[in-house]
CSV table of C-alpha atoms and ligand atoms in Angstrom, one decimal:
chain,number,residue,atom,x,y,z
A,1,MET,CA,20.2,27.7,22.4
A,2,ALA,CA,19.8,28.6,18.3
A,3,ILE,CA,22.9,27.5,16.7
A,4,ASN,CA,22.9,30.1,13.3
A,5,LEU,CA,24.3,28.7,11.2
A,6,GLN,CA,25.9,30.6,7.9
A,7,LYS,CA,25.8,29.3,4.0
A,8,GLY,CA,28.3,26.1,3.7
A,9,GLN,CA,28.2,25.7,7.6
A,10,ARG,CA,27.5,22.7,9.7
A,11,GLN,CA,26.4,21.3,12.9
A,12,ALA,CA,24.9,18.3,14.4
A,13,ILE,CA,21.7,16.8,15.2
A,14,ASN,CA,21.7,15.1,19.0
A,15,ALA,CA,18.4,14.1,18.5
A,16,PRO,CA,16.5,11.1,16.6
A,17,LYS,CA,13.2,13.2,16.9
A,18,PHE,CA,13.0,16.3,14.8
A,19,THR,CA,11.0,19.0,13.4
A,20,ILE,CA,12.3,21.1,9.7
A,21,GLY,CA,10.8,23.5,9.8
A,22,LEU,CA,10.3,26.0,6.5
A,23,GLY,CA,9.4,29.4,6.1
A,24,TRP,CA,9.2,32.0,3.3
A,25,ASP,CA,7.7,35.3,2.0
A,26,VAL,CA,6.4,36.2,-1.5
A,27,ASN,CA,5.2,39.4,-3.2
A,28,SER,CA,2.7,38.0,-5.4
A,29,SER,CA,0.9,41.4,-6.2
A,30,SER,CA,5.3,41.6,-8.3
A,31,THR,CA,3.7,39.0,-10.4
A,32,GLY,CA,-0.3,39.1,-10.4
A,33,ALA,CA,-0.5,35.2,-10.5
A,34,SER,CA,-0.5,33.4,-7.2
A,35,PHE,CA,3.0,32.1,-6.1
A,36,ASP,CA,3.2,28.9,-4.1
A,37,LEU,CA,6.6,27.5,-3.2
A,38,ASP,CA,6.5,23.5,-1.9
A,39,ALA,CA,9.0,22.0,0.6
A,40,SER,CA,10.0,18.7,-1.2
A,41,ILE,CA,12.3,15.5,1.0
A,42,PHE,CA,14.9,13.4,-1.1
A,43,VAL,CA,16.1,10.4,1.2
A,44,MET,CA,19.2,8.6,-0.9
A,45,GLY,CA,21.9,5.7,-0.1
A,46,ASP,CA,25.3,6.3,-0.1
A,47,ASN,CA,25.0,6.8,-4.2
A,48,LYS,CA,23.0,9.5,-3.7
A,49,LYS,CA,19.6,8.6,-5.4
A,50,LEU,CA,16.4,7.9,-4.2
A,51,LEU,CA,15.7,4.3,-2.3
A,52,SER,CA,12.8,4.3,-4.8
A,53,ASP,CA,9.9,6.5,-5.7
A,54,GLN,CA,8.4,6.2,-2.8
A,55,HIS,CA,11.6,7.7,-0.8
A,56,PHE,CA,10.8,11.1,-2.8
A,57,VAL,CA,8.3,13.0,0.5
A,58,PHE,CA,6.4,16.0,-1.6
A,59,TYR,CA,2.5,17.6,-1.0
A,60,ASN,CA,1.4,14.2,-3.2
A,61,ASN,CA,3.9,11.9,-1.3
A,62,LEU,CA,3.6,12.7,2.3
A,63,VAL,CA,4.7,10.2,3.9
A,64,SER,CA,8.4,7.8,3.4
A,65,PRO,CA,8.0,4.1,2.9
A,66,ASP,CA,9.6,3.3,6.9
A,67,GLY,CA,7.4,6.2,8.7
A,68,SER,CA,10.3,8.4,9.1
A,69,VAL,CA,9.8,11.1,7.0
A,70,GLU,CA,6.1,13.7,7.0
A,71,HIS,CA,5.6,15.7,5.2
A,72,THR,CA,2.6,18.0,7.2
A,73,GLY,CA,1.1,19.0,4.1
A,74,ASP,CA,1.7,21.4,1.3
A,75,ASN,CA,1.6,25.9,2.2
A,76,LEU,CA,-0.4,27.4,-1.0
A,77,THR,CA,0.1,30.8,0.2
A,78,GLY,CA,3.5,31.9,2.4
A,79,GLU,CA,1.6,34.6,4.4
A,80,GLY,CA,2.6,35.0,7.5
A,81,GLY,CA,5.5,34.4,9.8
A,82,GLY,CA,6.6,31.0,11.7
A,83,ASP,CA,6.6,28.1,8.9
A,84,ASP,CA,5.0,27.9,6.5
A,85,GLU,CA,6.0,23.7,5.9
A,86,GLN,CA,7.2,21.6,8.0
A,87,VAL,CA,8.4,18.3,7.4
A,88,LYS,CA,8.6,14.7,10.6
A,89,ILE,CA,12.0,13.1,10.8
A,90,ASP,CA,12.5,10.4,13.1
A,91,LEU,CA,16.0,8.7,12.6
A,92,SER,CA,14.5,5.9,14.8
A,93,LYS,CA,12.8,4.6,12.4
A,94,ILE,CA,14.9,5.3,9.3
A,95,ASP,CA,15.4,2.6,7.0
A,96,SER,CA,19.6,1.9,7.8
A,97,ARG,CA,19.9,2.5,4.1
A,98,VAL,CA,19.6,5.6,4.1
A,99,THR,CA,22.5,8.3,4.3
A,100,GLU,CA,20.8,11.7,3.0
A,101,ILE,CA,17.8,13.7,3.7
A,102,CYS,CA,17.9,16.7,0.9
A,103,VAL,CA,15.4,19.4,1.6
A,104,VAL,CA,15.2,21.5,-1.3
A,105,VAL,CA,12.4,23.8,-2.5
A,106,THR,CA,10.7,24.5,-5.4
A,107,ILE,CA,7.8,27.5,-6.8
A,108,HIS,CA,5.1,25.8,-8.1
A,109,ASP,CA,4.5,26.6,-11.8
A,110,ALA,CA,7.3,28.7,-11.9
A,111,GLU,CA,8.3,28.5,-15.5
A,112,THR,CA,4.1,29.9,-16.2
A,113,ARG,CA,3.8,32.2,-13.9
A,114,ARG,CA,7.9,33.9,-14.3
A,115,GLN,CA,8.2,33.8,-10.8
A,116,ASN,CA,11.6,33.0,-9.3
A,117,PHE,CA,13.6,33.3,-6.0
A,118,GLY,CA,14.3,36.8,-6.9
A,119,GLN,CA,10.8,37.2,-5.5
A,120,VAL,CA,11.0,35.5,-2.2
A,121,ARG,CA,11.8,37.0,0.9
A,122,ASN,CA,12.7,36.1,4.8
A,123,SER,CA,13.8,32.5,3.7
A,124,TYR,CA,14.9,29.7,6.2
A,125,VAL,CA,15.7,26.3,7.0
A,126,ARG,CA,15.1,25.8,10.9
A,127,ILE,CA,15.5,22.5,13.0
A,128,PHE,CA,13.3,22.5,16.6
A,129,ASP,CA,12.6,19.9,19.2
A,130,PRO,CA,8.5,19.1,19.1
A,131,VAL,CA,7.8,18.4,21.8
A,132,THR,CA,9.7,21.0,23.5
A,133,ASN,CA,10.2,23.5,20.9
A,134,GLU,CA,13.6,24.2,21.3
A,135,VAL,CA,14.9,25.3,18.1
A,136,ILE,CA,18.5,23.5,17.6
A,137,LEU,CA,19.8,25.4,14.7
A,138,LYS,CA,18.3,28.1,11.5
A,139,TYR,CA,19.9,29.0,9.1
A,140,GLU,CA,18.5,32.6,7.2
A,141,LEU,CA,19.1,32.7,3.2
A,142,GLU,CA,21.9,35.1,1.7
A,143,GLU,CA,18.8,36.9,-0.3
A,144,ASP,CA,21.2,37.2,-3.4
A,145,PHE,CA,19.3,34.6,-6.0
A,146,SER,CA,17.6,36.5,-8.6
A,147,ILE,CA,16.7,33.1,-11.9
A,148,GLU,CA,16.9,30.4,-9.9
A,149,THR,CA,13.5,28.9,-9.1
A,150,ALA,CA,14.5,25.7,-7.0
A,151,VAL,CA,17.2,25.9,-4.4
A,152,GLU,CA,18.4,23.1,-2.5
A,153,PHE,CA,17.4,24.7,1.4
A,154,GLY,CA,20.2,22.4,2.9
A,155,ARG,CA,20.9,18.3,3.6
A,156,ILE,CA,20.9,15.7,6.6
A,157,TYR,CA,23.3,13.9,6.4
A,158,LYS,CA,25.2,11.1,8.5
A,159,ARG,CA,28.4,10.0,9.0
A,160,GLY,CA,29.4,7.4,11.1
A,161,ASP,CA,26.2,7.5,13.7
A,162,GLU,CA,26.0,11.3,14.2
A,163,TRP,CA,23.6,12.9,12.0
A,164,LYS,CA,24.6,16.2,10.6
A,165,PHE,CA,22.5,19.1,9.2
A,166,GLU,CA,24.1,21.7,6.7
A,167,ALA,CA,23.1,25.1,5.4
A,168,VAL,CA,23.4,24.7,1.5
A,169,GLY,CA,21.6,27.4,0.1
A,170,VAL,CA,22.4,26.3,-3.5
A,171,GLY,CA,19.3,27.6,-6.4
A,172,MET,CA,19.3,26.7,-9.6
A,173,LYS,CA,17.1,27.1,-12.7
A,174,GLY,CA,14.8,24.2,-13.0
A,175,GLY,CA,12.0,21.9,-11.2
A,176,LEU,CA,11.5,19.0,-9.2
A,177,GLN,CA,12.4,17.4,-12.4
A,178,ASP,CA,15.6,18.1,-12.9
A,179,TYR,CA,16.1,16.5,-9.2
A,180,LEU,CA,14.8,13.1,-9.9
A,181,ASN,CA,16.4,13.1,-13.1
A,182,LYS,CA,19.5,14.3,-10.8
A,183,TYR,CA,19.0,11.9,-7.8
A,184,ASN,CA,17.2,9.0,-9.6
B,1,CA,CA1,3.5,24.9,-1.5
B,2,CA,CA1,5.8,33.1,5.5
């Protein structure tokens, strides 16, 4: 049975292979412009820095060098229920230096289009078994954002031999470049 997490809660992931599903709904009519949210993954070592530039996995770099993290592609509208973007993880392939995988969602061109997470509804992150489709955990973000244009939905981190997920749900006014500055 799926475990529904609240902000700040943590849960072990006892599966080497899983998929991260991210969903959201947006109201493009409120701004007039199209509204594109993007999931990005930062694959990091102990020092909380990217192992390399190629360990920043996003719509223009879909696979990490070790093949353990694979973004399945850019969704441009967020229309419909279910996952809007997905990232496949295979921990059996992951570089042994990796201790953290950070999952961030940003709004493409937010500043120009004057968009923010206050206009985003029904956002969640879930982790499921891609073979059985069994949901291992799910975190539905509280709708308490206003001016934020980037949100860390969650992180997957290693403690000893165990990998855990933490429901982070922390937003900021910024974009991918701000995360790159922080994690590079
Ligand atoms: Ca997108
Ligand atoms: Ca959607």
